[in-house]
CSV table of C-alpha atoms in Angstrom, one decimal:
chain,number,residue,atom,x,y,z
A,1,MET,CA,-16.7,-5.5,-23.4
A,2,THR,CA,-13.0,-4.4,-23.3
A,3,TYR,CA,-13.8,-1.0,-24.7
A,4,PHE,CA,-16.6,-0.5,-22.1
A,5,VAL,CA,-14.3,-1.4,-19.2
A,6,ARG,CA,-11.6,1.0,-20.5
A,7,ILE,CA,-14.1,3.8,-20.9
A,8,VAL,CA,-15.1,3.4,-17.2
A,9,ASP,CA,-11.5,3.1,-16.0
A,10,LYS,CA,-10.4,6.2,-17.9
A,11,GLY,CA,-13.5,8.2,-16.9
A,12,SER,CA,-14.2,9.6,-20.4
A,13,LEU,CA,-14.7,8.5,-23.9
A,14,SER,CA,-12.0,10.8,-25.3
A,15,ALA,CA,-9.4,9.5,-22.8
A,16,ALA,CA,-10.3,5.9,-23.6
A,17,ALA,CA,-10.2,6.5,-27.3
A,18,ARG,CA,-6.7,8.0,-27.1
A,19,GLU,CA,-5.4,5.0,-25.1
A,20,LEU,CA,-7.1,2.4,-27.4
A,21,GLY,CA,-6.0,4.2,-30.5
A,22,LYS,CA,-9.5,4.6,-31.8
A,23,THR,CA,-11.4,7.7,-33.0
A,24,LEU,CA,-14.0,9.2,-30.6
A,25,PRO,CA,-16.9,8.6,-33.1
A,26,ALA,CA,-15.8,4.9,-33.5
A,27,LEU,CA,-15.7,4.3,-29.8
A,28,SER,CA,-19.0,6.0,-29.3
A,29,ARG,CA,-20.6,3.7,-32.0
A,30,SER,CA,-19.1,0.6,-30.2
A,31,LEU,CA,-20.6,1.7,-26.9
A,32,ARG,CA,-23.9,2.4,-28.5
A,33,ALA,CA,-23.9,-1.0,-30.2
A,34,LEU,CA,-23.2,-2.7,-26.9
A,35,GLU,CA,-26.0,-1.0,-25.2
A,36,GLU,CA,-28.4,-1.9,-28.0
A,37,ARG,CA,-27.3,-5.5,-27.9
A,38,LEU,CA,-27.9,-5.6,-24.2
A,39,GLY,CA,-31.1,-3.7,-24.4
A,40,ALA,CA,-30.1,-1.4,-21.5
A,41,ARG,CA,-28.3,1.9,-20.9
A,42,LEU,CA,-24.8,1.4,-19.3
A,43,LEU,CA,-23.7,5.0,-18.9
A,44,THR,CA,-25.3,8.3,-18.3
A,45,ARG,CA,-23.4,10.8,-20.5
A,46,THR,CA,-23.3,14.6,-19.9
A,47,THR,CA,-21.1,17.3,-21.3
A,48,ARG,CA,-19.0,17.1,-18.2
A,49,ALA,CA,-18.8,13.5,-17.0
A,50,LEU,CA,-19.8,9.9,-17.4
A,51,SER,CA,-21.6,7.9,-14.7
A,52,LEU,CA,-22.7,4.3,-14.5
A,53,THR,CA,-26.3,3.3,-14.4
A,54,GLU,CA,-27.3,0.7,-11.8
A,55,PHE,CA,-27.2,-2.0,-14.5
A,56,GLY,CA,-24.0,-0.5,-15.9
A,57,GLN,CA,-22.3,-0.9,-12.5
A,58,GLN,CA,-23.3,-4.5,-12.3
A,59,TYR,CA,-22.3,-5.2,-15.8
A,60,PHE,CA,-19.0,-3.4,-15.3
A,61,GLU,CA,-18.1,-5.5,-12.3
A,62,HIS,CA,-18.8,-8.7,-14.2
A,63,CYS,CA,-16.9,-7.6,-17.2
A,64,ARG,CA,-13.8,-6.6,-15.2
A,65,ARG,CA,-13.9,-10.0,-13.4
A,66,ILE,CA,-14.1,-11.8,-16.8
A,67,LEU,CA,-11.3,-9.8,-18.3
A,68,HIS,CA,-9.1,-10.5,-15.2
A,69,GLU,CA,-9.8,-14.2,-15.7
A,70,VAL,CA,-8.9,-14.0,-19.4
A,71,GLU,CA,-5.7,-12.1,-18.5
A,72,ALA,CA,-4.8,-14.7,-15.9
A,73,ALA,CA,-5.4,-17.6,-18.3
A,74,GLU,CA,-3.2,-15.9,-21.0
A,75,SER,CA,-0.6,-15.1,-18.4
A,76,MET,CA,-0.5,-18.7,-17.2
A,77,ALA,CA,0.1,-19.9,-20.7
A,78,GLY,CA,2.9,-17.4,-20.9
A,79,VAL,CA,4.5,-19.0,-17.8
A,80,ALA,CA,4.4,-22.4,-19.5
A,81,ARG,CA,6.2,-20.8,-22.5
A,82,GLY,CA,8.6,-18.9,-20.2
A,83,ASP,CA,7.5,-15.5,-21.3
A,84,VAL,CA,5.8,-13.8,-18.3
A,85,GLN,CA,4.6,-10.4,-19.4
A,86,GLY,CA,2.3,-7.5,-18.5
A,87,LEU,CA,1.9,-4.7,-16.0
A,88,VAL,CA,1.9,-5.4,-12.3
A,89,ARG,CA,0.5,-2.6,-10.1
A,90,ILE,CA,1.8,-2.6,-6.6
A,91,THR,CA,1.3,-0.5,-3.5
A,92,ALA,CA,3.2,-0.4,-0.2
A,93,PRO,CA,3.7,2.0,2.7
A,94,LEU,CA,5.9,4.9,1.8
A,95,LEU,CA,9.1,4.2,3.8
A,96,PHE,CA,8.7,0.4,3.9
A,97,GLY,CA,8.4,0.5,0.1
A,98,ARG,CA,11.4,2.7,-0.3
A,99,LEU,CA,13.6,0.7,2.0
A,100,HIS,CA,12.6,-2.9,1.3
A,101,VAL,CA,10.3,-3.2,-1.8
A,102,ALA,CA,12.0,-0.9,-4.3
A,103,PRO,CA,15.4,-2.7,-4.1
A,104,LEU,CA,13.6,-5.9,-5.3
A,105,VAL,CA,12.4,-4.3,-8.5
A,106,ALA,CA,15.5,-4.1,-10.6
A,107,PRO,CA,16.5,-7.7,-10.3
A,108,PHE,CA,12.9,-8.8,-11.0
A,109,LEU,CA,12.7,-6.7,-14.1
A,110,ALA,CA,16.1,-7.9,-15.3
A,111,ALA,CA,14.9,-11.5,-15.0
A,112,HIS,CA,11.5,-10.8,-16.6
A,113,PRO,CA,12.0,-8.1,-19.3
A,114,GLN,CA,8.4,-8.4,-20.6
A,115,VAL,CA,7.0,-7.3,-17.3
A,116,GLN,CA,6.4,-3.7,-16.2
A,117,VAL,CA,5.9,-2.5,-12.6
A,118,ASP,CA,3.8,0.4,-11.5
A,119,MET,CA,4.5,1.0,-7.8
A,120,GLN,CA,2.5,3.4,-5.6
A,121,LEU,CA,4.2,4.2,-2.3
A,122,THR,CA,1.8,5.8,0.1
A,123,ASP,CA,0.8,5.5,3.7
A,124,ARG,CA,-2.9,5.8,2.6
A,125,VAL,CA,-4.7,2.5,2.3
A,126,VAL,CA,-5.8,2.4,-1.3
A,127,SER,CA,-8.7,0.4,-2.7
A,128,MET,CA,-7.3,-2.5,-4.6
A,129,VAL,CA,-10.4,-2.9,-6.8
A,130,GLU,CA,-11.0,0.8,-7.6
A,131,ASP,CA,-7.3,1.5,-8.2
A,132,GLY,CA,-6.7,-1.7,-10.1
A,133,ILE,CA,-4.0,-2.9,-7.7
A,134,ASP,CA,-2.6,-6.4,-8.2
A,135,LEU,CA,-0.5,-6.7,-5.0
A,136,ALA,CA,-0.3,-4.6,-1.8
A,137,ILE,CA,2.0,-4.7,1.2
A,138,ARG,CA,-0.1,-4.0,4.3
A,139,ILE,CA,1.1,-3.4,7.8
A,140,GLY,CA,-1.4,-3.9,10.6
A,141,ASP,CA,-4.6,-5.9,11.1
A,142,LEU,CA,-6.4,-6.6,7.8
A,143,GLN,CA,-9.9,-5.1,7.5
A,144,ASP,CA,-10.9,-6.5,4.1
A,145,SER,CA,-11.8,-10.2,4.3
A,146,SER,CA,-12.1,-10.5,0.5
A,147,LEU,CA,-8.3,-10.2,0.2
A,148,VAL,CA,-5.9,-13.2,0.1
A,149,ALA,CA,-3.1,-12.6,2.6
A,150,ILE,CA,0.4,-14.0,2.7
A,151,PRO,CA,2.1,-13.5,6.1
A,152,LEU,CA,5.6,-11.8,5.7
A,153,GLY,CA,6.5,-11.1,9.3
A,154,GLN,CA,5.8,-8.4,11.9
A,155,VAL,CA,7.2,-5.0,13.0
A,156,GLY,CA,7.2,-3.4,16.4
A,157,ARG,CA,6.9,0.2,17.5
A,158,VAL,CA,9.9,1.9,18.9
A,159,VAL,CA,10.1,5.0,21.1
A,160,CYS,CA,13.4,6.9,20.4
A,161,ALA,CA,15.1,10.2,20.3
A,162,ALA,CA,18.6,11.6,19.6
A,163,PRO,CA,21.2,11.1,22.4
A,164,SER,CA,21.3,14.9,22.7
A,165,TYR,CA,17.6,15.1,23.5
A,166,TRP,CA,17.9,12.4,26.2
A,167,ALA,CA,21.0,14.2,27.6
A,168,ALA,CA,19.0,17.4,27.9
A,169,HIS,CA,15.7,16.1,29.2
A,170,GLY,CA,16.3,12.6,30.5
A,171,LYS,CA,14.5,9.4,29.5
A,172,PRO,CA,10.9,8.9,30.7
A,173,PRO,CA,10.5,6.0,33.1
A,174,HIS,CA,6.8,5.5,32.3
A,175,PRO,CA,4.6,6.3,29.3
A,176,LEU,CA,2.6,8.8,31.4
A,177,ASP,CA,5.7,10.8,31.8
A,178,LEU,CA,5.7,11.7,28.0
A,179,LYS,CA,3.3,14.6,28.8
A,180,HIS,CA,6.5,16.3,30.2
A,181,HIS,CA,8.4,15.8,27.0
A,182,ASN,CA,8.0,16.9,23.4
A,183,CYS,CA,6.7,14.2,21.1
A,184,LEU,CA,6.8,14.4,17.4
A,185,THR,CA,3.6,13.1,15.9
A,186,PHE,CA,3.2,10.9,12.8
A,187,ARG,CA,-0.2,11.2,11.2
A,188,GLY,CA,0.1,7.9,9.4
A,189,LEU,CA,-0.4,6.0,12.6
A,190,ASN,CA,-3.4,8.0,14.0
A,191,GLN,CA,-1.0,9.3,16.7
A,192,GLU,CA,-3.3,12.3,17.3
A,193,ARG,CA,-5.1,10.0,19.8
A,194,GLY,CA,-1.9,9.5,21.7
A,195,TRP,CA,0.7,6.8,21.6
A,196,LEU,CA,-0.1,3.1,22.0
A,197,PHE,CA,1.6,1.3,24.9
A,198,ARG,CA,1.2,-1.9,26.9
A,199,VAL,CA,0.4,-0.7,30.4
A,200,ALA,CA,-0.7,-3.0,33.3
A,201,ASP,CA,-0.9,-5.9,30.8
A,202,GLU,CA,-3.3,-4.1,28.4
A,203,GLU,CA,-2.8,-1.9,25.4
A,204,ARG,CA,-4.1,1.6,25.5
A,205,TYR,CA,-3.4,5.1,24.1
A,206,VAL,CA,-1.4,7.4,26.3
A,207,PRO,CA,-1.8,11.2,25.9
A,208,ILE,CA,1.3,13.0,24.7
A,209,HIS,CA,2.5,16.6,24.4
A,210,THR,CA,3.5,17.6,20.8
A,211,ASN,CA,4.5,20.7,18.8
A,212,TYR,CA,5.1,19.0,15.4
A,213,PHE,CA,2.8,16.9,13.2
A,214,CYS,CA,3.9,15.3,9.9
A,215,ASN,CA,2.5,12.8,7.5
A,216,ASP,CA,6.0,11.7,6.3
A,217,GLY,CA,7.9,9.3,8.4
A,218,ALA,CA,11.3,10.2,7.0
A,219,ALA,CA,10.8,13.9,7.7
A,220,LEU,CA,9.6,13.2,11.2
A,221,ILE,CA,12.7,11.0,11.9
A,222,SER,CA,14.9,13.8,10.6
A,223,VAL,CA,13.6,16.2,13.2
A,224,ALA,CA,14.1,13.6,15.9
A,225,ARG,CA,17.6,13.0,14.7
A,226,ASP,CA,18.3,16.7,15.1
A,227,GLY,CA,17.2,16.6,18.7
A,228,GLY,CA,13.7,18.1,18.2
A,229,GLY,CA,11.9,15.5,20.3
A,230,ILE,CA,10.8,11.9,20.7
A,231,VAL,CA,9.2,9.7,18.0
A,232,GLN,CA,7.3,6.5,18.2
A,233,MET,CA,7.9,4.7,14.8
A,234,MET,CA,7.9,1.3,13.3
A,235,SER,CA,11.1,-0.7,13.9
A,236,TYR,CA,12.0,-0.8,10.2
A,237,GLN,CA,11.7,3.0,10.0
A,238,VAL,CA,14.4,3.7,12.6
A,239,ALA,CA,16.5,0.5,12.4
A,240,ALA,CA,19.5,2.2,10.6
A,241,ASP,CA,19.4,5.2,13.0
A,242,LEU,CA,19.4,2.9,16.0
A,243,THR,CA,22.3,0.9,14.7
A,244,ALA,CA,24.3,4.1,14.0
A,245,ASN,CA,23.4,5.5,17.4
A,246,ALA,CA,21.8,8.6,15.8
A,247,LEU,CA,18.7,7.6,17.8
A,248,THR,CA,18.4,5.6,21.0
A,249,SER,CA,15.3,3.9,22.4
A,250,ALA,CA,13.3,4.2,25.6
A,251,LEU,CA,10.3,2.5,27.2
A,252,GLU,CA,11.1,-0.8,25.6
A,253,HIS,CA,9.3,-2.6,28.5
A,254,CYS,CA,6.0,-0.9,27.6
A,255,ALA,CA,6.1,-1.6,23.8
A,256,PRO,CA,2.8,-2.7,22.3
A,257,HIS,CA,2.4,-6.0,20.5
A,258,PRO,CA,4.1,-6.1,17.0
A,259,LEU,CA,2.0,-5.5,13.9
A,260,PRO,CA,1.6,-8.2,11.3
A,261,VAL,CA,2.9,-7.5,7.7
A,262,HIS,CA,1.1,-9.2,4.8
A,263,ALA,CA,1.3,-9.3,1.0
A,264,VAL,CA,-2.3,-9.2,-0.2
A,265,TYR,CA,-4.1,-9.6,-3.5
A,266,PRO,CA,-7.8,-9.7,-4.5
A,267,GLY,CA,-9.5,-13.0,-4.0
A,268,GLY,CA,-12.2,-14.6,-6.0
A,269,ARG,CA,-10.2,-14.9,-9.2
A,270,LEU,CA,-7.2,-16.6,-10.7
A,271,LEU,CA,-3.9,-15.1,-9.7
A,272,PRO,CA,-2.2,-13.7,-12.8
A,273,ALA,CA,1.0,-15.5,-13.6
A,274,LYS,CA,3.0,-12.2,-13.6
A,275,VAL,CA,1.9,-11.7,-9.9
A,276,ARG,CA,2.5,-15.3,-9.0
A,277,VAL,CA,6.0,-15.2,-10.3
A,278,LEU,CA,6.7,-11.9,-8.4
A,279,LEU,CA,5.4,-13.4,-5.2
A,280,ASP,CA,7.5,-16.5,-5.6
A,281,GLU,CA,10.6,-14.3,-5.8
A,282,TRP,CA,9.7,-11.6,-3.3
A,283,VAL,CA,8.0,-13.3,-0.4
A,284,SER,CA,11.1,-15.1,0.8
A,285,GLN,CA,13.2,-12.0,0.4
A,286,LEU,CA,10.7,-9.8,2.4
A,287,ARG,CA,10.4,-12.5,5.1
A,288,ALA,CA,14.2,-12.4,5.4
A,289,VAL,CA,14.2,-8.6,5.8
A,290,LEU,CA,11.5,-8.6,8.4
A,291,GLY,CA,13.2,-11.3,10.3
A,292,LYS,CA,16.1,-8.9,10.9
A,293,ASP,CA,13.9,-6.1,12.2
């Protein structure tokens, strides 16, 4: 069962054999013996790729769930012995992870030397099941009801620009006036549709004029800091610049409702002890950080 799951996860027999430290013929024999015992084909094999059969997909999902339960049980025993161990896979939004999650890693690893952390920082929402993610930090309303969510706080949107830009162009008194300004567009928030504001007691997207699109928040803020235009960013993304007066805000009275921030993990199974210990230490620290934003 373990070999089969690893073959599927790695996408090839040869890659799985290398990771498991087995020869390719030995792993092929193990897979064939499993299929004979089950009386069903699990994988369709070609010279180029492996694909799961319909039964193979169902069996794979059951196997992965069972192995997760075994891992959680063994990890729980480790907590009782005081030796939490294993790999924790985490994902978080790029800049939020860089600013607020990454600083938590070193103290955690120092306290738990048998734990390894694999962190993916991306503004793309990854599939926790397909990518084998143990814990994710999500900003915004949650779409997947199968996830267990722990509230951490909330973040607002802030419209801001460099003082030099405001001095040259003036501050817009109303969101509709943004069409007369240059707005720098962040692809990570679907800003191609416009910017979200609260207008006449309802939230709606307001058209903007732009000459710069970017999928990296830090790069976008850098252009704004240099006087290139106006940005609408999450509060945590520009907090330091606002404090330093490198950027100053506008349209505060029209800001949309804040977005919730959660730590989420897959439901329907025992939470591995390595993840539970991490949550016990990180949740309070992240709540304290978000309370300042």
